[in-house]
Amino acid sequence: MALSKRTMLFVCLLVAAVAVAVPIAQGQTIGGLIATLLGIIRVQGVVYCSVNGAASVGTNGAILTPPFSNATVQLRCGAGSGTVLETVQTNAKGEFSILLDISFYTLPQILSGCRVVVTTPLASCNAALPSTGCLTSTLTSLGNTVVPLLTTVNVGTGVFSVSA
């Protein structure tokens, strides 16, 4: 199906408007710029009720560690305790997902300056675990998912450790 002249004119005007409104970095194409403007960063992971936030797997492949459900998870960036960008709760399976607008944050900023912190004490999911400290994890890139007009940059957690 061919595009109408009106549609082509609209697309050309839209591209021109974006090109004028936003400076283009050296080597970046208009198409790459539009994809950058219409994207999100998704920070995701699963937290288990253990001192490293990871699951123990049995010989038959079954996960032996219960998920850390209803735990508060924060995305923090910067030195010290950092600035909290987002706060979410894990679901019944210990899963969480944080979405960020890619026009405000870049992947290098997130990977180098941010971390995931589980602020709910481990003792709340297992009394034998520490009652102080937080589970903290660095972040790693998991690649991109592209659907028409939207790029999702997927970021995951590494191994958690207990921090003060």
Coordinates of C-alpha atoms in Angstrom, one line a residue:
M1 CA 0.0 0.0 0.0
A2 CA 1.6 3.3 -1.1
L3 CA 1.6 6.3 1.2
S4 CA -0.4 9.3 0.2
K5 CA 1.2 12.6 -0.6
R6 CA -0.3 14.1 2.6
T7 CA 1.3 11.3 4.7
M8 CA 4.7 11.8 3.0
L9 CA 4.5 15.5 3.5
F10 CA 3.6 15.1 7.2
V11 CA 6.5 12.7 7.7
C12 CA 8.9 15.0 6.0
L13 CA 7.8 18.0 8.1
L14 CA 8.0 15.9 11.3
V15 CA 11.6 14.8 10.5
A16 CA 12.5 18.4 9.6
A17 CA 11.0 19.7 12.8
V18 CA 12.8 17.2 14.9
A19 CA 16.1 18.0 13.1
V20 CA 15.7 21.7 13.8
A21 CA 14.5 21.3 17.4
V22 CA 17.1 18.9 18.6
P23 CA 20.9 19.1 17.9
I24 CA 22.2 16.0 16.3
A25 CA 25.4 14.5 17.8
Q26 CA 28.2 13.9 15.4
G27 CA 27.7 10.7 13.4
Q28 CA 24.0 10.3 14.5
T29 CA 21.4 9.9 11.9
I30 CA 17.9 11.4 11.9
G31 CA 16.4 7.9 12.1
G32 CA 18.6 7.2 15.1
L33 CA 17.7 10.4 16.7
I34 CA 13.9 9.7 16.4
A35 CA 14.5 6.2 17.8
T36 CA 16.4 7.7 20.7
L37 CA 13.6 10.1 21.5
L38 CA 11.0 7.3 21.5
G39 CA 12.6 4.8 23.8
I40 CA 12.7 3.6 27.4
I41 CA 15.2 2.0 29.7
R42 CA 13.8 -1.0 31.6
V43 CA 15.7 -2.0 34.7
Q44 CA 14.4 -5.5 35.7
G45 CA 15.3 -8.3 37.9
V46 CA 14.2 -11.0 40.4
V47 CA 15.1 -10.9 44.1
Y48 CA 15.2 -14.1 46.1
C49 CA 15.2 -14.4 49.9
S50 CA 18.9 -15.0 50.4
V51 CA 22.0 -13.1 51.5
N52 CA 23.0 -12.5 47.8
G53 CA 19.4 -12.2 46.4
A54 CA 20.0 -15.2 44.2
A55 CA 18.2 -18.5 44.0
S56 CA 19.6 -21.9 44.9
V57 CA 18.8 -24.5 42.3
G58 CA 18.2 -28.2 43.1
T59 CA 19.6 -31.1 41.2
N60 CA 16.4 -31.4 39.2
G61 CA 16.4 -27.7 38.2
A62 CA 13.8 -26.7 40.8
I63 CA 14.4 -23.3 42.5
L64 CA 14.8 -24.0 46.2
T65 CA 15.0 -20.4 47.4
P66 CA 11.7 -18.5 47.9
P67 CA 11.2 -15.2 46.1
F68 CA 11.4 -12.0 48.1
S69 CA 7.9 -10.8 47.5
N70 CA 6.6 -7.3 48.4
A71 CA 10.2 -6.0 48.9
T72 CA 10.8 -2.4 48.2
V73 CA 13.3 -1.9 45.4
Q74 CA 14.9 1.5 44.6
L75 CA 17.0 2.6 41.6
R76 CA 19.7 4.9 43.1
C77 CA 22.2 6.9 41.3
G78 CA 25.3 8.8 42.5
A79 CA 27.8 8.6 45.3
G80 CA 27.0 7.7 48.9
S81 CA 23.4 6.6 49.4
G82 CA 22.6 8.2 46.1
T83 CA 19.5 9.9 44.6
V84 CA 16.5 7.7 44.4
L85 CA 15.1 7.8 40.8
E86 CA 12.4 5.2 41.2
T87 CA 10.9 3.0 43.9
V88 CA 8.8 -0.2 43.1
Q89 CA 7.7 -3.3 44.9
T90 CA 8.5 -6.8 43.9
N91 CA 5.6 -9.0 43.0
A92 CA 4.7 -12.5 44.4
K93 CA 7.5 -14.0 42.3
G94 CA 10.1 -11.5 43.5
E95 CA 10.2 -9.7 40.1
F96 CA 10.4 -6.0 39.6
S97 CA 10.6 -3.6 36.6
I98 CA 11.5 0.0 36.6
L99 CA 10.9 2.1 33.4
L100 CA 12.9 5.3 32.6
D101 CA 12.4 7.8 29.8
I102 CA 15.4 7.5 27.5
S103 CA 15.2 11.2 26.8
F104 CA 16.3 11.9 30.4
Y105 CA 18.9 9.2 31.0
T106 CA 21.5 7.4 28.9
L107 CA 22.6 3.8 29.1
P108 CA 26.1 4.7 30.1
Q109 CA 24.8 7.0 32.9
I110 CA 22.6 4.2 34.3
L111 CA 25.3 1.4 34.0
S112 CA 28.1 3.5 35.5
G113 CA 26.4 5.6 38.1
C114 CA 23.3 3.6 39.3
R115 CA 22.5 0.5 41.3
V116 CA 19.4 -1.4 42.5
V117 CA 18.9 -1.4 46.3
V118 CA 16.4 -3.6 48.1
T119 CA 15.5 -1.6 51.2
T120 CA 13.2 -4.1 52.9
P121 CA 15.3 -6.0 55.5
L122 CA 16.1 -9.7 54.6
A123 CA 14.8 -10.7 58.0
S124 CA 11.3 -9.8 56.8
C125 CA 11.3 -12.8 54.4
N126 CA 13.4 -15.1 56.6
A127 CA 14.1 -14.4 60.3
A128 CA 17.4 -16.3 60.1
L129 CA 18.8 -13.7 57.7
P130 CA 20.3 -10.3 58.7
S131 CA 17.9 -7.7 60.0
T132 CA 20.1 -4.8 59.1
G133 CA 21.6 -3.7 55.8
C134 CA 20.3 -3.7 52.2
L135 CA 20.7 -5.9 49.2
T136 CA 22.6 -3.9 46.5
S137 CA 23.4 -4.8 42.9
T138 CA 25.2 -3.2 40.1
L139 CA 23.6 -3.1 36.7
T140 CA 24.4 -4.7 33.3
S141 CA 23.1 -4.2 29.8
L142 CA 20.9 -7.0 28.5
G143 CA 20.5 -5.6 25.0
N144 CA 17.7 -3.8 23.2
T145 CA 14.2 -4.8 22.1
V146 CA 12.9 -2.8 19.1
V147 CA 9.3 -2.6 18.0
P148 CA 8.2 0.0 15.5
L149 CA 8.9 3.5 16.8
L150 CA 10.0 2.3 20.3
T151 CA 13.3 1.1 21.5
T152 CA 13.5 -0.6 24.9
V153 CA 17.0 -0.7 26.4
N154 CA 17.0 -3.7 28.8
V155 CA 19.1 -3.5 31.9
G156 CA 19.4 -6.3 34.5
T157 CA 20.9 -6.8 38.0
G158 CA 24.0 -8.7 38.8
V159 CA 24.6 -10.6 42.0
F160 CA 23.3 -8.8 45.1
S161 CA 25.4 -8.2 48.2
V162 CA 24.4 -7.0 51.7
S163 CA 25.6 -3.4 52.2
A164 CA 25.3 -1.1 55.3

